[in-house]
Short mmCIF file of C-alpha atoms and ligand atoms in Angstrom, two decimals:
data_model
loop_
_atom_site.label_atom_id
_atom_site.label_comp_id
_atom_site.label_asym_id
_atom_site.label_seq_id
_atom_site.Cartn_x
_atom_site.Cartn_y
_atom_site.Cartn_z
CA UNK A 1 0.07 0.09 0.20
CA UNK A 2 2.45 2.74 -1.19
CA UNK A 3 1.13 6.20 -0.56
CA UNK A 4 2.91 8.79 -2.07
CA UNK A 5 2.23 12.15 0.09
CA UNK A 6 3.54 15.73 0.32
CA UNK A 7 6.46 16.11 2.65
CA UNK A 8 5.57 13.81 6.06
CA UNK A 9 7.11 13.48 9.39
CA UNK A 10 9.64 10.58 9.82
CA UNK A 11 10.75 10.98 13.52
CA UNK A 12 7.66 10.17 14.90
CA UNK A 13 6.94 7.19 12.76
CA UNK A 14 10.82 6.52 13.11
CA UNK A 15 10.32 5.96 17.04
CA UNK A 16 6.93 3.77 16.60
CA UNK A 17 8.53 1.39 13.97
CA UNK A 18 12.39 1.58 14.67
CA UNK A 19 14.19 0.38 11.75
CA UNK A 20 17.77 -0.21 10.56
CA UNK A 21 20.87 -0.91 12.77
CA UNK A 22 22.17 1.21 15.31
CA UNK A 23 25.14 3.62 14.12
CA UNK A 24 28.37 3.24 15.12
CA UNK A 25 30.62 5.67 14.15
CA UNK A 26 29.99 9.29 14.88
CA UNK A 27 29.51 9.92 10.80
CA UNK A 28 27.08 7.46 10.93
CA UNK A 29 25.13 9.03 13.60
CA UNK A 30 25.42 12.57 12.35
CA UNK A 31 24.12 11.35 9.29
CA UNK A 32 20.93 9.20 10.73
CA UNK A 33 20.33 12.13 13.01
CA UNK A 34 20.38 14.75 9.98
CA UNK A 35 18.03 12.48 7.87
CA UNK A 36 15.17 12.08 10.75
CA UNK A 37 15.68 16.04 11.42
CA UNK A 38 15.06 16.84 7.94
CA UNK A 39 12.34 14.67 7.21
CA UNK A 40 11.05 16.53 10.20
CA UNK A 41 11.92 19.95 9.19
CA UNK A 42 10.82 19.29 5.42
CA UNK A 43 6.97 18.83 6.70
CA UNK A 44 4.65 21.23 7.53
CA UNK A 45 2.65 18.67 9.20
CA UNK A 46 2.56 18.68 13.38
CA UNK A 47 3.31 15.41 14.87
CA UNK A 48 -0.06 15.30 15.97
CA UNK A 49 -1.53 15.30 13.15
CA UNK A 50 1.04 12.63 11.45
CA UNK A 51 -0.23 10.22 14.24
CA UNK A 52 -3.69 11.14 13.36
CA UNK A 53 -3.40 10.06 9.83
CA UNK A 54 -1.69 7.05 11.05
CA UNK A 55 -4.44 5.76 12.94
CA UNK A 56 -6.97 6.85 10.61
CA UNK A 57 -4.93 4.86 7.95
CA UNK A 58 -5.13 1.52 10.25
CA UNK A 59 -8.83 2.38 11.12
CA UNK A 60 -9.85 2.39 7.50
CA UNK A 61 -8.20 -0.33 6.39
CA UNK A 62 -8.97 -2.40 9.04
CA UNK A 63 -12.96 -1.75 8.32
CA UNK A 64 -12.16 -4.24 5.37
CA UNK A 65 -9.11 -6.35 5.93
CA UNK A 66 -7.83 -7.65 9.16
CA UNK A 67 -4.37 -6.39 9.58
CA UNK A 68 -1.47 -7.80 11.20
CA UNK A 69 -0.53 -4.88 13.70
CA UNK A 70 2.87 -6.75 14.79
CA UNK A 71 4.17 -6.62 11.36
CA UNK A 72 2.66 -3.33 10.24
CA UNK A 73 5.17 -1.02 9.19
CA UNK A 74 5.31 2.76 8.43
CA UNK A 75 8.40 4.15 6.52
CA UNK A 76 9.49 7.32 5.14
CA UNK A 77 12.09 7.91 2.77
CA UNK A 78 13.86 10.79 1.34
CA UNK A 79 14.08 10.33 -2.88
CA UNK A 80 15.51 13.37 -4.56
CA UNK A 81 13.89 15.97 -1.88
CA UNK A 82 10.13 14.02 -2.12
CA UNK A 83 9.75 12.19 0.94
CA UNK A 84 7.47 9.18 0.55
CA UNK A 85 5.50 7.54 2.78
CA UNK A 86 5.14 3.79 2.53
CA UNK A 87 2.66 1.62 4.71
CA UNK A 88 3.15 -1.80 4.53
CA UNK A 89 0.26 -3.53 6.38
CA UNK A 90 0.28 -7.27 5.87
CA UNK A 91 -3.58 -8.80 5.51
CA UNK A 92 -4.52 -11.49 7.59
CA UNK A 93 -7.81 -12.08 6.18
CA UNK A 94 -10.57 -10.30 4.30
CA UNK A 95 -13.53 -9.40 7.00
CA UNK A 96 -16.56 -11.63 6.24
CA UNK A 97 -18.99 -8.66 5.75
CA UNK A 98 -18.34 -5.09 6.28
CA UNK A 99 -19.74 -3.71 9.56
CA UNK A 100 -22.53 -1.20 9.30
CA UNK A 101 -23.54 -3.05 5.73
CA UNK A 102 -25.96 -5.87 5.01
CA UNK A 103 -25.00 -9.08 5.59
CA UNK A 104 -23.51 -11.70 3.14
CA UNK A 105 -26.64 -12.98 1.43
CA UNK A 106 -28.32 -9.34 1.64
CA UNK A 107 -25.12 -8.05 -0.34
CA UNK A 108 -25.79 -10.77 -3.17
CA UNK A 109 -28.95 -8.93 -3.59
CA UNK A 110 -27.96 -5.39 -3.23
CA UNK A 111 -25.10 -6.18 -5.96
CA UNK A 112 -27.70 -6.99 -8.54
CA UNK A 113 -29.83 -3.92 -7.32
CA UNK A 114 -26.39 -1.82 -7.53
CA UNK A 115 -25.89 -3.12 -11.21
CA UNK A 116 -29.16 -2.74 -12.22
CA UNK A 117 -28.93 1.05 -10.93
CA UNK A 118 -25.25 1.36 -12.72
CA UNK A 119 -26.35 1.19 -15.99
CA UNK A 120 -28.40 3.91 -16.36
CA UNK A 121 -26.70 5.57 -14.15
CA UNK A 122 -23.51 5.39 -16.33
CA UNK A 123 -25.15 6.23 -19.44
CA UNK A 124 -26.80 9.28 -17.78
CA UNK A 125 -23.28 11.01 -17.55
CA UNK A 126 -23.46 13.36 -20.39
CA UNK A 127 -20.21 12.95 -22.65
CA UNK A 128 -20.10 16.86 -23.57
CA UNK A 129 -21.22 19.02 -21.22
CA UNK A 130 -22.61 21.65 -23.78
CA UNK A 131 -25.70 21.55 -24.88
CA UNK A 132 -27.02 19.32 -21.75
CA UNK A 133 -29.67 20.74 -20.10
CA UNK A 134 -28.60 22.06 -16.58
CA UNK A 135 -30.79 19.57 -14.67
CA UNK A 136 -29.78 16.34 -16.49
CA UNK A 137 -26.22 15.87 -14.71
CA UNK A 138 -26.77 14.18 -11.66
CA UNK A 139 -25.17 15.89 -8.79
CA UNK A 140 -22.57 13.12 -7.84
CA UNK A 141 -21.40 12.99 -11.05
CA UNK A 142 -19.76 16.06 -12.49
CA UNK A 143 -19.05 16.58 -16.15
CA UNK A 144 -15.45 15.32 -16.00
CA UNK A 145 -16.23 12.18 -14.11
CA UNK A 146 -14.37 9.93 -13.84
CA UNK A 147 -10.97 12.10 -14.13
CA UNK A 148 -8.19 10.81 -16.03
CA UNK A 149 -6.25 10.02 -12.70
CA UNK A 150 -8.90 8.41 -10.66
CA UNK A 151 -7.94 5.07 -9.22
CA UNK A 152 -10.50 2.39 -10.73
CA UNK A 153 -9.12 -0.64 -8.56
CA UNK A 154 -11.21 1.22 -5.47
CA UNK A 155 -14.43 0.96 -7.55
CA UNK A 156 -15.05 -2.02 -5.94
CA UNK A 157 -14.74 -1.14 -2.10
CA UNK A 158 -16.83 1.94 -3.15
CA UNK A 159 -19.52 0.23 -4.48
CA UNK A 160 -19.70 -2.01 -1.83
CA UNK A 161 -19.92 1.00 0.91
CA UNK A 162 -22.80 2.19 -1.21
CA UNK A 163 -26.06 1.04 0.43
CA UNK A 164 -28.36 0.47 -2.49
CA UNK A 165 -31.39 1.23 -0.26
CA UNK A 166 -30.37 4.92 -0.19
CA UNK A 167 -29.58 5.32 -3.93
CA UNK A 168 -32.49 6.80 -5.93
CA UNK A 169 -34.54 4.15 -8.14
CA UNK A 170 -33.68 4.94 -11.66
CA UNK A 171 -36.95 3.46 -12.90
CA UNK A 172 -39.15 6.18 -10.77
CA UNK A 173 -36.63 8.96 -11.27
CA UNK A 174 -38.72 11.32 -13.38
CA UNK A 175 -35.49 12.91 -14.89
CA UNK A 176 -34.37 9.45 -16.11
CA UNK A 177 -35.44 9.80 -19.83
CA UNK A 178 -32.96 7.48 -21.15
CA UNK B 1 22.50 37.66 -20.77
CA UNK B 2 23.68 38.22 -17.49
CA UNK B 3 24.06 35.93 -14.81
CA UNK B 4 22.72 36.52 -11.34
CA UNK B 5 23.97 34.36 -8.82
CA UNK B 6 23.40 34.19 -4.86
CA UNK B 7 25.80 32.76 -2.59
CA UNK B 8 23.71 31.46 0.41
CA UNK B 9 23.96 29.35 3.45
CA UNK B 10 21.85 30.05 6.36
CA UNK B 11 24.02 29.16 9.13
CA UNK B 12 26.90 32.11 9.46
CA UNK B 13 30.17 31.82 9.30
CA UNK B 14 30.32 28.68 6.50
CA UNK B 15 32.49 30.70 3.80
CA UNK B 16 29.89 32.73 1.68
CA UNK B 17 31.58 35.52 1.49
CA UNK B 18 35.02 33.61 1.24
CA UNK B 19 33.36 31.86 -1.78
CA UNK B 20 31.71 35.16 -3.52
CA UNK B 21 35.30 36.88 -3.22
CA UNK B 22 37.07 33.95 -4.55
CA UNK B 23 34.26 32.73 -7.33
CA UNK B 24 33.90 36.56 -8.53
CA UNK B 25 37.81 37.14 -8.63
CA UNK B 26 38.26 33.81 -10.63
CA UNK B 27 35.55 34.63 -12.98
CA UNK B 28 36.94 38.40 -13.59
CA UNK B 29 40.34 36.45 -14.23
CA UNK B 30 38.70 34.77 -17.12
CA UNK B 31 37.94 37.70 -18.62
CA UNK B 32 34.64 38.35 -17.67
CA UNK B 33 33.13 41.68 -16.28
CA UNK B 34 31.98 40.75 -12.87
CA UNK B 35 30.32 42.80 -10.04
CA UNK B 36 30.18 41.53 -6.41
CA UNK B 37 27.23 42.64 -4.76
CA UNK B 38 27.50 42.54 -0.95
CA UNK B 39 23.82 42.05 0.64
CA UNK B 40 25.05 41.73 4.17
CA UNK B 41 23.84 45.36 5.18
CA UNK B 42 25.14 46.02 8.90
CA UNK B 43 27.80 43.43 8.75
CA UNK B 44 29.12 43.78 5.55
CA UNK B 45 32.69 42.11 5.30
CA UNK B 46 33.02 41.14 1.59
CA UNK B 47 35.12 44.38 0.99
CA UNK B 48 37.38 43.04 3.62
CA UNK B 49 38.02 39.75 2.02
CA UNK B 50 38.93 41.62 -1.25
CA UNK B 51 41.04 44.33 0.33
CA UNK B 52 38.89 46.81 -0.86
CA UNK B 53 37.69 48.41 2.59
CA UNK B 54 39.91 51.94 2.46
CA UNK B 55 38.40 52.47 -1.17
CA UNK B 56 34.66 52.68 -0.05
CA UNK B 57 32.84 56.38 -0.72
CA UNK B 58 29.59 55.30 -1.16
CA UNK B 59 27.50 52.23 -0.71
CA UNK B 60 23.99 50.79 -1.88
CA UNK B 61 21.95 52.67 0.47
CA UNK B 62 23.72 56.13 -1.17
CA UNK B 63 22.56 54.91 -4.54
CA UNK B 64 18.82 54.12 -3.78
CA UNK B 65 18.84 57.27 -1.86
CA UNK B 66 19.66 59.29 -4.66
CA UNK B 67 22.47 60.83 -3.27
CA UNK B 68 25.01 59.43 -5.60
CA UNK B 69 25.19 57.65 -9.51
CA UNK B 70 25.55 53.79 -9.24
CA UNK B 71 28.58 54.05 -10.91
CA UNK B 72 30.08 56.32 -8.42
CA UNK B 73 29.30 53.53 -5.40
CA UNK B 74 31.21 50.74 -7.53
CA UNK B 75 35.05 50.07 -6.19
CA UNK B 76 37.08 49.14 -9.17
CA UNK B 77 39.63 46.70 -7.99
CA UNK B 78 42.96 47.89 -8.97
CA UNK B 79 44.39 44.18 -9.29
CA UNK B 80 41.79 42.95 -11.73
CA UNK B 81 40.18 45.61 -13.69
CA UNK B 82 37.01 43.15 -14.52
CA UNK B 83 35.83 43.40 -11.00
CA UNK B 84 34.02 45.88 -8.67
CA UNK B 85 32.38 45.59 -5.83
CA UNK B 86 29.02 47.14 -4.65
CA UNK B 87 29.29 47.57 -0.87
CA UNK B 88 26.95 47.49 1.55
CA UNK B 89 26.19 50.30 4.52
CA UNK B 90 27.80 49.35 7.68
CA UNK B 91 25.87 51.56 9.79
CA UNK B 92 22.45 50.31 8.57
CA UNK B 93 20.17 47.41 9.54
CA UNK B 94 19.12 44.82 7.09
CA UNK B 95 15.76 46.63 6.72
CA UNK B 96 17.04 49.53 5.06
CA UNK B 97 16.86 48.13 1.78
CA UNK B 98 14.00 46.35 0.36
CA UNK B 99 13.82 43.43 -2.30
CA UNK B 100 12.30 45.75 -4.84
CA UNK B 101 15.20 47.96 -4.63
CA UNK B 102 17.76 45.02 -4.76
CA UNK B 103 16.24 44.08 -7.77
CA UNK B 104 16.37 47.25 -9.57
CA UNK B 105 20.17 48.06 -8.39
CA UNK B 106 21.09 44.34 -9.83
CA UNK B 107 19.09 45.16 -12.80
CA UNK B 108 21.12 48.44 -13.45
CA UNK B 109 24.11 46.38 -13.16
CA UNK B 110 22.97 43.64 -15.51
CA UNK B 111 23.82 46.62 -18.24
CA UNK B 112 27.47 46.37 -17.79
CA UNK B 113 28.23 43.36 -16.05
CA UNK B 114 27.88 39.56 -17.34
CA UNK B 115 28.24 38.07 -13.61
CA UNK B 116 26.57 39.72 -10.75
CA UNK B 117 27.47 37.65 -7.42
CA UNK B 118 25.34 38.44 -4.48
CA UNK B 119 26.96 37.72 -0.88
CA UNK B 120 23.76 37.00 1.17
CA UNK B 121 23.93 37.34 5.00
CA UNK B 122 23.16 34.53 7.24
CA UNK B 123 19.81 33.81 8.54
CA UNK B 124 16.27 33.73 6.61
CA UNK B 125 15.09 37.18 7.27
CA UNK B 126 14.96 40.20 5.31
CA UNK B 127 18.46 40.49 4.32
CA UNK B 128 18.38 37.11 2.99
CA UNK B 129 14.96 37.85 1.23
CA UNK B 130 16.75 41.20 0.11
CA UNK B 131 19.72 39.12 -1.53
CA UNK B 132 17.88 36.22 -3.58
CA UNK B 133 15.45 38.67 -4.68
CA UNK B 134 17.12 39.43 -8.10
CA UNK B 135 19.04 36.35 -8.33
CA UNK B 136 18.28 33.45 -10.75
CA UNK B 137 20.39 31.13 -9.66
CA UNK B 138 22.17 30.07 -6.11
CA UNK B 139 25.19 28.55 -4.65
CA UNK B 140 24.68 27.18 -1.60
CA UNK B 141 27.31 26.65 0.59
CA UNK B 142 27.75 24.29 3.72
CA UNK B 143 30.24 22.71 5.76
CA UNK B 144 29.90 18.97 6.61
CA UNK B 145 28.30 19.77 10.16
CA UNK B 146 25.03 18.80 11.40
CA UNK B 147 23.65 22.30 12.08
CA UNK B 148 25.13 23.90 8.53
CA UNK B 149 23.48 21.20 6.45
CA UNK B 150 20.04 21.49 8.62
CA UNK B 151 19.92 25.22 7.45
CA UNK B 152 21.36 24.59 4.09
CA UNK B 153 18.24 22.22 3.61
CA UNK B 154 15.74 25.29 5.22
CA UNK B 155 17.82 27.67 2.27
CA UNK B 156 17.16 25.28 -0.80
CA UNK B 157 13.25 24.80 0.29
CA UNK B 158 13.05 28.36 0.57
CA UNK B 159 14.75 29.09 -2.69
CA UNK B 160 12.51 26.95 -4.44
CA UNK B 161 9.60 28.58 -2.93
CA UNK B 162 10.74 31.78 -4.12
CA UNK B 163 11.01 30.37 -7.55
CA UNK B 164 14.81 29.76 -7.78
CA UNK B 165 15.10 26.03 -8.97
CA UNK B 166 18.74 26.70 -10.11
CA UNK B 167 20.85 26.10 -7.16
CA UNK B 168 24.07 24.18 -6.65
CA UNK B 169 25.98 22.91 -3.67
CA UNK B 170 29.30 23.91 -2.35
CA UNK B 171 30.81 22.01 0.73
CA UNK B 172 33.36 23.71 2.28
CA UNK B 173 35.81 22.64 4.88
CA UNK B 174 36.22 19.31 4.17
CA UNK B 175 39.10 17.87 6.48
CA UNK B 176 39.69 14.68 4.71
CA UNK B 177 41.84 13.02 7.52
CA UNK B 178 38.48 13.13 9.38
CA UNK B 179 36.17 11.91 6.96
CA UNK B 180 38.41 8.88 6.61
CA UNK B 181 38.39 7.82 9.92
CA UNK B 182 34.77 8.08 9.90
CA UNK B 183 34.61 11.30 12.07
CA UNK B 184 32.86 13.43 9.88
CA UNK B 185 30.25 13.52 7.00
CA UNK B 186 31.51 13.08 3.71
CA UNK B 187 31.04 14.99 0.19
CA UNK B 188 28.82 11.98 -0.90
CA UNK B 189 26.87 11.87 2.78
CA UNK B 190 25.78 15.85 2.61
CA UNK B 191 25.10 15.70 -1.17
CA UNK B 192 22.86 12.65 -0.45
CA UNK B 193 20.82 14.19 2.00
CA UNK B 194 20.57 17.54 0.58
CA UNK B 195 19.85 16.43 -2.88
CA UNK B 196 20.72 19.14 -4.87
CA UNK B 197 23.70 18.86 -7.49
CA UNK B 198 27.07 19.32 -6.30
CA UNK B 199 29.39 22.26 -8.01
CA UNK B 200 32.37 22.55 -5.45
CA UNK B 201 34.15 20.88 -2.47
CA UNK B 202 36.52 22.97 -1.13
CA UNK B 203 39.36 21.49 1.73
CA UNK B 204 39.48 23.19 4.98
CA UNK B 205 42.70 25.14 4.30
CA UNK B 206 44.71 27.28 6.63
CA UNK B 207 45.86 29.16 3.32
CA UNK B 208 42.06 30.57 3.44
CA UNK B 209 42.70 32.63 6.53
CA UNK B 210 45.98 33.62 5.64
CA UNK B 211 44.42 35.11 2.35
CA UNK B 212 41.53 36.73 4.81
CA UNK B 213 44.27 38.38 6.62
CA UNK B 214 46.12 40.16 3.72
CA UNK B 215 42.83 40.75 1.82
CA UNK B 216 43.80 38.85 -1.46
CA UNK B 217 41.70 35.91 -2.43
CA UNK B 218 43.64 33.06 -2.69
CA UNK B 219 42.72 32.69 -6.86
CA UNK B 220 44.83 35.65 -7.05
CA UNK B 221 48.07 34.34 -5.74
CA UNK B 222 50.66 33.57 -8.44
CA UNK B 223 51.50 30.21 -8.04
CA UNK B 224 49.63 26.92 -7.45
CA UNK B 225 51.34 26.35 -4.09
CA UNK B 226 50.21 29.34 -2.52
CA UNK B 227 46.71 28.95 -3.86
CA UNK B 228 46.55 25.27 -2.52
CA UNK B 229 43.78 23.10 -2.76
CA UNK B 230 41.40 25.52 -1.72
CA UNK B 231 42.25 27.80 -4.23
CA UNK B 232 42.16 25.17 -6.95
CA UNK B 233 38.86 24.25 -5.52
CA UNK B 234 37.20 27.61 -6.36
CA UNK B 235 38.83 27.79 -9.63
CA UNK B 236 37.25 24.45 -10.50
CA UNK B 237 33.75 25.91 -9.12
CA UNK B 238 34.05 28.80 -11.69
CA UNK B 239 34.99 26.36 -14.77
CA UNK B 240 31.52 24.11 -13.88
CA UNK B 241 29.74 27.07 -13.72
CA UNK B 242 30.67 27.96 -16.99
CA UNK B 243 29.60 24.56 -18.30
CA UNK B 244 32.91 22.64 -18.09
CA UNK B 245 33.25 19.06 -16.82
CA UNK B 246 36.06 19.27 -13.96
CA UNK B 247 36.19 16.19 -12.07
CA UNK B 248 36.06 16.45 -8.28
CA UNK B 249 39.42 16.94 -6.25
CA UNK B 250 40.62 13.79 -4.94
CA UNK B 251 40.88 15.06 -1.03
CA UNK B 252 41.06 11.25 0.38
CA UNK B 253 44.39 11.53 2.54
CA UNK B 254 47.41 9.29 1.52
CA UNK B 255 47.06 5.73 1.82
CA UNK B 256 48.33 4.62 5.34
CA UNK B 257 49.82 1.20 5.94
CA UNK B 258 48.40 -1.80 6.93
CA UNK B 259 48.97 -1.45 10.87
CA UNK B 260 47.05 1.75 11.00
CA UNK B 261 44.38 0.42 9.19
CA UNK B 262 44.38 -2.67 11.62
CA UNK B 263 44.31 -0.21 14.56
CA UNK B 264 41.61 2.01 13.10
CA UNK B 265 39.51 -1.51 13.07
CA UNK B 266 39.77 -1.74 16.78
CA UNK B 267 39.61 1.48 17.79
CA UNK B 268 36.88 2.71 20.09
CA UNK B 269 33.76 4.26 18.04
CA UNK B 270 33.79 7.96 18.33
N1 ATP C 1 37.92 26.63 3.31
C1 ATP C 1 38.46 27.18 4.65
N2 ATP C 1 39.44 26.55 5.25
C2 ATP C 1 39.68 27.51 6.03
N3 ATP C 1 39.08 28.40 6.64
C3 ATP C 1 37.90 28.82 6.10
C4 ATP C 1 37.30 28.06 5.06
N4 ATP C 1 36.41 28.78 4.47
C5 ATP C 1 36.30 29.71 5.21
N5 ATP C 1 37.21 29.70 6.35
C6 ATP C 1 37.18 30.83 7.45
O1 ATP C 1 35.53 30.98 8.33
C7 ATP C 1 35.63 32.05 8.16
C8 ATP C 1 33.75 32.75 7.79
O2 ATP C 1 34.16 32.66 6.47
P1 ATP C 1 33.53 33.66 5.63
O3 ATP C 1 33.61 35.05 6.40
O4 ATP C 1 33.49 33.18 4.11
O5 ATP C 1 31.85 32.93 6.24
P2 ATP C 1 30.31 33.94 5.66
O6 ATP C 1 29.77 32.52 5.52
O7 ATP C 1 30.27 34.48 4.88
O8 ATP C 1 30.04 34.42 7.37
P3 ATP C 1 28.79 35.20 7.80
O9 ATP C 1 27.66 34.44 7.70
O10 ATP C 1 29.61 35.73 8.98
O11 ATP C 1 28.48 36.35 6.32
C9 ATP C 1 36.68 32.84 7.74
O12 ATP C 1 37.49 33.22 8.87
C10 ATP C 1 37.49 32.08 6.71
O13 ATP C 1 38.62 32.19 6.97
MG1 MG C 2 29.41 36.93 4.95
#
């Protein structure tokens, strides 16, 4: 789960997940100290914010999969003045169902519903913004959706997280003219 | 097109003024018209390193106040006619000049000079902002010490934030013997940490202090022995500035015998 982030804080994460061998010479010591110091200096985030971020990342991921906390690792490395945060989270298993969401059998039905809702939903997205009456575009789907940079690998998770019961029923939606 | 280069560091006393004086002189020796600008208002000393302190009549402050013309403030170097100094005022604070005024002054200099080197004061406040305001390029000077490298890193960030992306690193006061014994960060260590391109490595050399005492930049010395490795390193920087590929000086101390190496293997860590 590599995340490319703006400069992040190393100090705290380093303390939490100490890595590397203990330096021996004063040259190694000073180099190591500087690397930690600069990762700290280069970020504009406070340690508190970084700790919150770490907890939230773990929280979100644990919602879907079981993580092995023993072997989880956050590390920050500097590559040509860009700091890269890498979260290494070994997955023990997939959670059977997502808390707060319909159980397995309900999900199966829900999936069918979602699929039914998806098809007109997709064709509803206007291809060109010009000439489309303002009321046509669904508020959740801006004209340029999906953007070029969107990571589609997450779509499965997003679909599952949407309770189909809260979606408007396309067949009764007056605007669904297609 | 003139090149406007700021020499800066963050931490004080790492060799900005020494570099400005020598690089300015070396560029002039190569036939370029060079102006060195002291942006260290209140604590000027570029004039001292160049040995021009007794010839200052007006400074940048009088020029900006309209009390004299720019040409009147420029101090010409008699030893090297291609070089002039624009002195800073000694009896004013760093706030007596604004970034806009610095830009105006340096812009005027570009009409005549092909290289303008600005000697920045230490710190990241007004004086630093004044010094970088007109610059298109930067030479970031550091020594291989933790506080100097940390400050240099801050400077690199600030230069980027101010639109100066063309920044090169000068590592000054390397002590090869200490590096060899792992008691000091090496050139590679520092460069790796700061991650900006290296343009020069200057060894720690008593000759630098002697030349400062005399007010004669090292590169002025007639024979190579007098210039020493530090003088040669400074000349090499100028050649690299002009696009030449010059190998970095080999600063590793002479190889020692087997016994010395063996002793080092068992020495207590320092
Ligand atoms: N390579 C060197 N070897 C030995 N001494 C040096 C070397 N470089 C600089 N010095 C000495 O270090 C001192 C500080 O140098 P210099 O005035 O150039 O630093 P600076 O960065 O301009 O300082 P400031 O921040 O006060 O303007 C001087 O006494 C100078 O002679
Ligand atoms: Mg100085």
